[in-house]
Coordinates of C-alpha atoms in Angstrom, one line a residue:
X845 CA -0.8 12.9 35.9
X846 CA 1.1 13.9 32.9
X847 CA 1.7 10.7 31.6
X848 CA -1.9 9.6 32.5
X849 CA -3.0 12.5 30.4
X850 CA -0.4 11.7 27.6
X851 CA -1.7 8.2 27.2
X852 CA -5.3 9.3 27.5
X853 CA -4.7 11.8 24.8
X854 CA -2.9 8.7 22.5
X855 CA 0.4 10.0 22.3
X856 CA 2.2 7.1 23.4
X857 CA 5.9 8.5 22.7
X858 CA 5.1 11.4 25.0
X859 CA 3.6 8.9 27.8
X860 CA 6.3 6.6 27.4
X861 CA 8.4 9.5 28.2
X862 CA 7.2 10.8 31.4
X863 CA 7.2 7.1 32.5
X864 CA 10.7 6.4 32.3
X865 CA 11.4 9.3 34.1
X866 CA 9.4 8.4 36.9
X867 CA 10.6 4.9 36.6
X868 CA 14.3 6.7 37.5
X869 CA 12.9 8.8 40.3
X870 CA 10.9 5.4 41.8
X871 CA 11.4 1.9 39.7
X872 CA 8.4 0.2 41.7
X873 CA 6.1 2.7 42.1
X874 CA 2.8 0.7 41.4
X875 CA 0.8 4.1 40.8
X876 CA 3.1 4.9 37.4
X877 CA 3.5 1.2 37.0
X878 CA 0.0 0.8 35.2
X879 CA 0.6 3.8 32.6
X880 CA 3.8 2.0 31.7
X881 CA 3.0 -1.2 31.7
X882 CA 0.2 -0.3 29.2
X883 CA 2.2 2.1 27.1
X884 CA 5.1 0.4 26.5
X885 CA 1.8 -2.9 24.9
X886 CA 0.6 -0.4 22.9
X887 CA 4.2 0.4 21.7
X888 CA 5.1 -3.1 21.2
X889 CA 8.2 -2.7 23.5
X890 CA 8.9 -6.7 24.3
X891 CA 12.0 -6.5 26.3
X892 CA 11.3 -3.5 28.3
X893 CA 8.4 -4.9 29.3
X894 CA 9.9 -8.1 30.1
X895 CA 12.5 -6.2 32.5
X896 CA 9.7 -4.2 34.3
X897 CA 7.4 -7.7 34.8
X898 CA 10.5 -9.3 35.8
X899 CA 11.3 -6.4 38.6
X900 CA 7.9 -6.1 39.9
X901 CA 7.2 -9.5 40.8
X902 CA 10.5 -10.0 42.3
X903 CA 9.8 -7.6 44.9
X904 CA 6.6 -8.1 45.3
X905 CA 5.3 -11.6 44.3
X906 CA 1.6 -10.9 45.6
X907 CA 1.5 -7.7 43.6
X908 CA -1.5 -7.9 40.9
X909 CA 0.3 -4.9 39.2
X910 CA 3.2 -7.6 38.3
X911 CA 1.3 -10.2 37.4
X912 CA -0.6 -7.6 34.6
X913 CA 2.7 -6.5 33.9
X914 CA 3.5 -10.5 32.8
X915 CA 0.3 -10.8 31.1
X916 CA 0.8 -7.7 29.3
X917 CA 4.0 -9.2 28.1
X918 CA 2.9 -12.4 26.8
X919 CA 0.0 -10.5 25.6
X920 CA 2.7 -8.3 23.1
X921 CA 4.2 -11.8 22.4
X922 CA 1.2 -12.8 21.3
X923 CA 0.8 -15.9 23.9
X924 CA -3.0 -15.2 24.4
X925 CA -3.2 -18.6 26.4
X926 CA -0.7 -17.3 28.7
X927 CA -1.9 -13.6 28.8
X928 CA -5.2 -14.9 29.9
X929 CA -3.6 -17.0 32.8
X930 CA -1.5 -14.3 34.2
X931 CA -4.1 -11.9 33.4
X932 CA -6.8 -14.4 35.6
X933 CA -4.2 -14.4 38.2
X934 CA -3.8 -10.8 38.8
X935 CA -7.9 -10.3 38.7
X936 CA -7.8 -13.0 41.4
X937 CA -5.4 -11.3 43.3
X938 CA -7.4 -8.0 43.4
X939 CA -11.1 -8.4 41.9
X940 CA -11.3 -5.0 41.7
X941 CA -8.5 -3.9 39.3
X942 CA -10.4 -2.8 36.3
X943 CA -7.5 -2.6 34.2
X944 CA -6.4 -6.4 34.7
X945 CA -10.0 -7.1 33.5
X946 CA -10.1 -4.8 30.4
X947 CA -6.6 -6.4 29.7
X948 CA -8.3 -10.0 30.6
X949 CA -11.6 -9.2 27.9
X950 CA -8.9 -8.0 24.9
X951 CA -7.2 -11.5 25.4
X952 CA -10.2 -13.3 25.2
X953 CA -11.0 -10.9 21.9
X954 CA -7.5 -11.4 20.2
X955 CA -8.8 -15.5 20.7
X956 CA -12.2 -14.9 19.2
X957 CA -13.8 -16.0 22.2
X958 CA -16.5 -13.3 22.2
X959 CA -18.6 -14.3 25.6
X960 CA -15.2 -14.5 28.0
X961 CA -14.3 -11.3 26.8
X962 CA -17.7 -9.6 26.7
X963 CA -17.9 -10.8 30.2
X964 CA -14.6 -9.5 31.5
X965 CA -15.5 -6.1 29.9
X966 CA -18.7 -5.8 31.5
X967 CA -17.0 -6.7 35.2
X968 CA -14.8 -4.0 34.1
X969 CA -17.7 -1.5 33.9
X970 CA -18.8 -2.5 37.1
X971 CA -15.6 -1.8 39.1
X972 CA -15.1 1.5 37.0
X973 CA -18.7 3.2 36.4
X974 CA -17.4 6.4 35.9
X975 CA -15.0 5.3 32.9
X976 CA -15.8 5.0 29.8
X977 CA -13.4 2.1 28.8
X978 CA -15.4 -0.5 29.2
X979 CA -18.1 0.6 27.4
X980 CA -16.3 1.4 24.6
X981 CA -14.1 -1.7 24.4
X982 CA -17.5 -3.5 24.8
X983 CA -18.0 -1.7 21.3
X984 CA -15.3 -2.6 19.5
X985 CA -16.0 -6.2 20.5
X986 CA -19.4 -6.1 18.6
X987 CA -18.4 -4.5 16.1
X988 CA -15.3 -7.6 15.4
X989 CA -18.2 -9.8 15.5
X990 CA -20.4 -7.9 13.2
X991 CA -23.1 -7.3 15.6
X992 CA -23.8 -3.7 14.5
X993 CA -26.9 -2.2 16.7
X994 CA -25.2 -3.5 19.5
X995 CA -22.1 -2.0 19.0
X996 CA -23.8 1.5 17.9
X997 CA -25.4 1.2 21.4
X998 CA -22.1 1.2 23.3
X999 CA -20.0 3.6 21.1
X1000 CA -22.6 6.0 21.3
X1001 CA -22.4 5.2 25.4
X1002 CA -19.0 5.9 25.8
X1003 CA -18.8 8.9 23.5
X1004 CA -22.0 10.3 25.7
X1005 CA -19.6 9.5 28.8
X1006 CA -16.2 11.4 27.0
X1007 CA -17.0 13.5 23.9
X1008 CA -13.2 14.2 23.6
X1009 CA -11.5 11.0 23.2
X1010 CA -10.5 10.3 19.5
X1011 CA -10.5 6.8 19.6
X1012 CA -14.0 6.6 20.4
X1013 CA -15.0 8.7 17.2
X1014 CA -12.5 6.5 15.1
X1015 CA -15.2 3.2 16.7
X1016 CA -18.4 5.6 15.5
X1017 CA -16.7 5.9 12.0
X1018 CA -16.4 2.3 11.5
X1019 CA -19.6 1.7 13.0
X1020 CA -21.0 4.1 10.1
X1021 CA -18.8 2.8 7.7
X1022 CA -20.0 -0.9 7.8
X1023 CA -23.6 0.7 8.5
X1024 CA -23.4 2.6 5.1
X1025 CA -23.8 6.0 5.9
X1026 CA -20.6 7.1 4.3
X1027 CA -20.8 10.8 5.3
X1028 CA -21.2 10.2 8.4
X1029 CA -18.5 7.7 8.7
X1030 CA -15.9 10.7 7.2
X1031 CA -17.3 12.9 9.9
X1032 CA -16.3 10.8 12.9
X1033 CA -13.2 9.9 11.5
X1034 CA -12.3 13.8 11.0
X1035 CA -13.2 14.4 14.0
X1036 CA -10.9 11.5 15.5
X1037 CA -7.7 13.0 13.8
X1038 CA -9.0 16.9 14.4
X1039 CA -8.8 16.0 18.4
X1040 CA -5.3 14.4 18.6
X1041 CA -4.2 16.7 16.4
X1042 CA -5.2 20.0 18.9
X1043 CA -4.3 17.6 21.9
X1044 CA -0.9 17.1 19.6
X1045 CA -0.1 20.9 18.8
X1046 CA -1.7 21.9 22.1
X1047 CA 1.2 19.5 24.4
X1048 CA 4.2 20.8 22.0
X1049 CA 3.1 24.6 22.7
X1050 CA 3.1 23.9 26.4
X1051 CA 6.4 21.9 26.5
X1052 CA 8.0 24.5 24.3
X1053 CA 6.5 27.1 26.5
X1054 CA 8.1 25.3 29.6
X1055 CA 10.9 24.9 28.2
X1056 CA 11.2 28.8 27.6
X1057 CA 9.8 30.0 30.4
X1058 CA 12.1 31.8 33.1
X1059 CA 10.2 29.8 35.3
X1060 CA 10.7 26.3 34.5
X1061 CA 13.9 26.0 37.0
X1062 CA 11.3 26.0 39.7
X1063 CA 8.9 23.5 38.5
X1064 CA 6.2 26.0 37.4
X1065 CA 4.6 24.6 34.3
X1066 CA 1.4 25.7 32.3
X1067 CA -1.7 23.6 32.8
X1068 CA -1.6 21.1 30.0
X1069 CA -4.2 20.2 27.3
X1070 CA -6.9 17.9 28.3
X1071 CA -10.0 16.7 26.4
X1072 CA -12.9 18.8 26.7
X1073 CA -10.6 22.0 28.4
X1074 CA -9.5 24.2 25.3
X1075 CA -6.5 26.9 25.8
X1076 CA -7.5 30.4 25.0
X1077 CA -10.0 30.2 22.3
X1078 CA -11.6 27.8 20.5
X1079 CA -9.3 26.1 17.7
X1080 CA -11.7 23.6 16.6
X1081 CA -12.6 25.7 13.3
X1082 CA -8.7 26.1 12.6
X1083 CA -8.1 22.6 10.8
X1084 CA -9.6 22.2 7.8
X1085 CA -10.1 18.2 7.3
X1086 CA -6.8 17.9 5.2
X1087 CA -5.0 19.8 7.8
X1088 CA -6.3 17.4 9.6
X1089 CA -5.0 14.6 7.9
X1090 CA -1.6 16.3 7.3
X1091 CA -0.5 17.4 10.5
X1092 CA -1.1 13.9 11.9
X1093 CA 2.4 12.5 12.1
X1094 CA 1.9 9.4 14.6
X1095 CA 1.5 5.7 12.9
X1096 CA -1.3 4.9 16.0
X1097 CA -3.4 6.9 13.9
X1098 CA -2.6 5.7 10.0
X1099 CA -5.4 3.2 10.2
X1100 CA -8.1 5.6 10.9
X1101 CA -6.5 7.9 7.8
X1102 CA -7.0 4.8 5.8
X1103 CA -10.8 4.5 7.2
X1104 CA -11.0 8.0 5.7
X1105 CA -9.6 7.6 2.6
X1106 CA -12.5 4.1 2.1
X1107 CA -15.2 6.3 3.0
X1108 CA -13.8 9.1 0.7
X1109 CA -13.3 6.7 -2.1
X1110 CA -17.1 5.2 -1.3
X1111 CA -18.4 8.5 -2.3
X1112 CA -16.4 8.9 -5.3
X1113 CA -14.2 11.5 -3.8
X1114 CA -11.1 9.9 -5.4
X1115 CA -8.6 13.1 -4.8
X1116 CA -9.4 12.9 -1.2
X1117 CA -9.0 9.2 -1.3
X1118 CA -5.8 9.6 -2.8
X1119 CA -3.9 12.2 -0.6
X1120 CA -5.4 10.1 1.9
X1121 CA -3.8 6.3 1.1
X1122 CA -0.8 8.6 0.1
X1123 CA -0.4 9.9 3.6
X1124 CA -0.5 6.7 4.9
X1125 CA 2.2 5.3 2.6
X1126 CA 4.3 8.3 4.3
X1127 CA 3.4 7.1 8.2
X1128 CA 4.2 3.6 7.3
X1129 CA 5.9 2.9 4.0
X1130 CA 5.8 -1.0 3.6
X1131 CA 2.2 -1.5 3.9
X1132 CA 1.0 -3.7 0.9
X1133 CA -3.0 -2.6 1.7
X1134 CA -2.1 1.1 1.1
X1135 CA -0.2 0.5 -1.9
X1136 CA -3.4 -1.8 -3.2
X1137 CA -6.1 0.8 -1.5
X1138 CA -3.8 3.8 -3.5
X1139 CA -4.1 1.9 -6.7
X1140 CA -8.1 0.8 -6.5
X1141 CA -9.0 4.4 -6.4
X1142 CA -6.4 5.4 -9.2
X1143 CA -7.9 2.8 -10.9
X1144 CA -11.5 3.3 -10.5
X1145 CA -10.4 7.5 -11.2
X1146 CA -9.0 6.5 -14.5
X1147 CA -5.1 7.0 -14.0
X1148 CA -4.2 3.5 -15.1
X1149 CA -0.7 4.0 -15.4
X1150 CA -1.0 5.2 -11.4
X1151 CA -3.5 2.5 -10.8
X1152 CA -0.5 -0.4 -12.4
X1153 CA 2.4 1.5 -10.4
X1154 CA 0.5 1.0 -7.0
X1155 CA -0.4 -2.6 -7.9
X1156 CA 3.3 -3.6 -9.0
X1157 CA 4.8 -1.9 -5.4
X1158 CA 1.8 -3.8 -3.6
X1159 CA 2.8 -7.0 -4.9
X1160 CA 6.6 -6.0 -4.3
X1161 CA 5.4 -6.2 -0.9
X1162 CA 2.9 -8.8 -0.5
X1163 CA 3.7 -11.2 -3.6
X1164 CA 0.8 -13.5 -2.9
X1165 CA -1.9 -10.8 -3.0
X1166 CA -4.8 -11.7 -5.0
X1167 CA -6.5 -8.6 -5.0
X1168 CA -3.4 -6.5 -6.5
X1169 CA -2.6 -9.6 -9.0
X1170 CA -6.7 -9.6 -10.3
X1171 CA -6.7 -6.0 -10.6
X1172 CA -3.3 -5.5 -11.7
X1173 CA -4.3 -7.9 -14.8
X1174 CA -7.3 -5.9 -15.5
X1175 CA -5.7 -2.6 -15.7
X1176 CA -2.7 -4.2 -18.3
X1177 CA -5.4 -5.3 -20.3
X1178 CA -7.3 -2.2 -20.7
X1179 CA -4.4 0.0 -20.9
X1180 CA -3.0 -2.3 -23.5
X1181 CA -6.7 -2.0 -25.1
X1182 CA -7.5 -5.6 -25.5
X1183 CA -11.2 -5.2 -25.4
X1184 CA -13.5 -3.4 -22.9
X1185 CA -13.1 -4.0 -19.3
X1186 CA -15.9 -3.2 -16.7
X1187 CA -14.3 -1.3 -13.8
X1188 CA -16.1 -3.4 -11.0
X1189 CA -17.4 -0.9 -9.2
X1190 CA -19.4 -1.2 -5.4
X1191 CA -20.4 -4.9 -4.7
X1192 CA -19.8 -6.2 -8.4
X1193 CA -16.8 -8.7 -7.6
X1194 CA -17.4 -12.2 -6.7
X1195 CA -17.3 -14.1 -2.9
X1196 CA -14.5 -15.8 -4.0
X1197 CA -12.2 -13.1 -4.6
X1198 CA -13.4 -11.3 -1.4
X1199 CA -12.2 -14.2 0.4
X1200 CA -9.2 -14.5 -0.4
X1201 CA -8.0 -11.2 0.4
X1202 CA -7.4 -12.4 4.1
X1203 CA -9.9 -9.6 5.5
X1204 CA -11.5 -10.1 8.2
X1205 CA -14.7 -12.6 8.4
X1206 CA -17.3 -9.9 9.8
X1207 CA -16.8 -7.4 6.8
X1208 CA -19.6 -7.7 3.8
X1209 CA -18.8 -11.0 2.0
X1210 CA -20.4 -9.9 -1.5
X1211 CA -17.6 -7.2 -2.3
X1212 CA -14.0 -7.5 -2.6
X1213 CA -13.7 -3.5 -1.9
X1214 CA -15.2 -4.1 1.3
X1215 CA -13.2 -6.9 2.2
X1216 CA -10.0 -6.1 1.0
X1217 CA -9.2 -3.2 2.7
X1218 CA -11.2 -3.8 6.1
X1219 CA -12.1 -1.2 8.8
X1220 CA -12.0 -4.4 11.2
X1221 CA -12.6 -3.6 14.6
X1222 CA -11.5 -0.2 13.7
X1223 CA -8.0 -1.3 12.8
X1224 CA -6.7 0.6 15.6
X1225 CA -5.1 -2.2 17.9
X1226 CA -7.0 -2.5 21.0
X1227 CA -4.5 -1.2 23.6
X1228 CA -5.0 -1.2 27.4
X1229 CA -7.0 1.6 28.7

């Protein structure tokens, strides 16, 4: 239960943890089997994974756990072919895992093959009524293909199903981000990052608490943090929305920050914006869209010198980036004061540049700002529920 509520919750170190000691007390048990299986995809842990698919079809061959456990493994590989064969296999050995078919629709997504996966998510729902998985994943996969009123439909179905799950409000923010409403998009993604941050603080203060506690010799532990069950009163008025930001130390979540800092810098809230890209340069330090993102805003604020920094480290990064080269160009010229330069500003740079920044197809195709730093399908990889 603890690392069910862990991975629920998005803290995938802490689930990973609890799994690996049940994986000592019992190596096969198929109940903990799943949690792991799907934590240690979202982590990206390839040879662990290999070891646990390799083990659970050994002893047992007829076992639709170990066949997902393959898929899974070919699925972090990035073999989608072969996920989706393994993943067919263990769906055919029990029709009603809903897990194997959520894991089944997300290969079919990571192909672009938007029916198959649609399909599989929608069998999902059908097995599992009561979750709100399916629904949400069904979401996201509108929202990668641009299908907007669609995917409102289902994100605002699952988050009627689970109010609490911060991954669900990160899918609304994008969904209000490419939908224009700016504020609202900030909204949603605040309140992505304000619930795993009190799920965050709330699992330290009880491990801490266990791990003081006169009790904890005899297995006694305090009743852990779950969405929608707050300890003692109500903390949701204790972060402010750069607490929020700040206190959020896991790289899972440094996409959705980014979200936040585009829909800050949509409204012209270029200070936000800032500690924003700058916060995710700290959670992951080689990212050239950051650096790019970080200068934009400087640039569009008026801090050229800032602005030509963050271009020169994108490109030190990513030397083939056009964005970072056009706007890197423009900024020398104008702080060099060759002649005016017109700031492009929302929707004033051509198609051809917003192609070439590699962005996703679905995003607006008339603005490189839109383009170049996409939300995607939330940017948030689509792990295994």
């Amino acid at each position: 239960l603890a690392a069910s509520r862990a991975y629920n919750a998005y803290n995938l170190s802490l689930a990973l943890h609890y799994c690996q000691v049940l994986y000592e007390m019992d190596p096969l048990s198929t109940d903990a089997a799943g949690i792991q299986i799907a934590t240690l995809t979202a982590l990206g842990h390839k040879r662990p994974l290999f070891r646990l698919a390799h083990a659970l079809v050994d002893s047992d061959p007829k076992s639709a756990t170990a066949w997902y456990a393959v898929g899974c493994y070919y699925y972090a590989c990035g073999r989608y072919d072969l996920a989706q064969q393994h993943f067919w296999r263990s769906t055919r050995l029990d029709r009603r895992n809903a897990n194997g078919w959520v894991a089944f629709g997300c290969a079919f997504a990571a192909c672009d093959e938007n029916d198959q996966a649609n399909a599989c998510f929608r069998t999902a729902q059908r097995l599992h009524s009561g979750s709100h998985y399916p629904m949400l994943y069904m979401g996201m996969e509108h929202l990668r293909t641009n299908n907007i009123p669609l995917a409102g439909h289902f994100l605002k179905s699952a988050r009627s199903m689970e109010k609490y799950d911060p991954l669900c409000c990160n899918e609304l923010g994008v969904w209000a981000y490419r939908s224009k409403d700016w504020k609202d998009a900030i909204r949603w993604f605040v309140l992505a990052l304000r619930l795993y941050v009190e799920a965050d603080v709330s699992e330290k203060a009880s491990l801490a608490w266990n791990s003081d506690s006169p009790m904890s010799e005899s297995k006694v532990t305090k009743p852990r943090f779950e969405f929608g069950q707050k300890q003692g009163r109500d903390t949701s008025a204790s972060y402010s929305d750069k607490d929020c930001v700040d206190f959020c130390l896991d790289a899972f979540w440094e996409p959705t920050i980014f979200n936040l800092g585009q829909s800050y810098r949509k409204l012209k809230r270029f200070q936000d914006a800032t500690q924003c890209f700058q916060k995710c340069l700290a959670l992951c330090p080689e990212k050239a869209m950051s650096f790019s993102a970080l200068g934009f805003t400087r640039h569009l604020a008026g801090d050229l010198d800032g602005a030509i920094e963050a271009y020169h480290q994108a490109l030190s990064r990513k030397p083939d980036d056009p964005f970072a080269t056009e706007m890197l160009n423009r900024a020398m010229m104008e702080s060099l004061d060759l002649g005016p330069m017109t700031i492009p500003g929302e929707g004033d740079i051509s198609v051809a540049l917003s192609m070439s920044m590699g962005a996703r197809q679905s995003l607006s195709q008339s603005s490189i700002d839109e383009s170049a730093f996409s939300l995607g399908d939330s940017d948030v990889d689509m792990s295994m529920a």
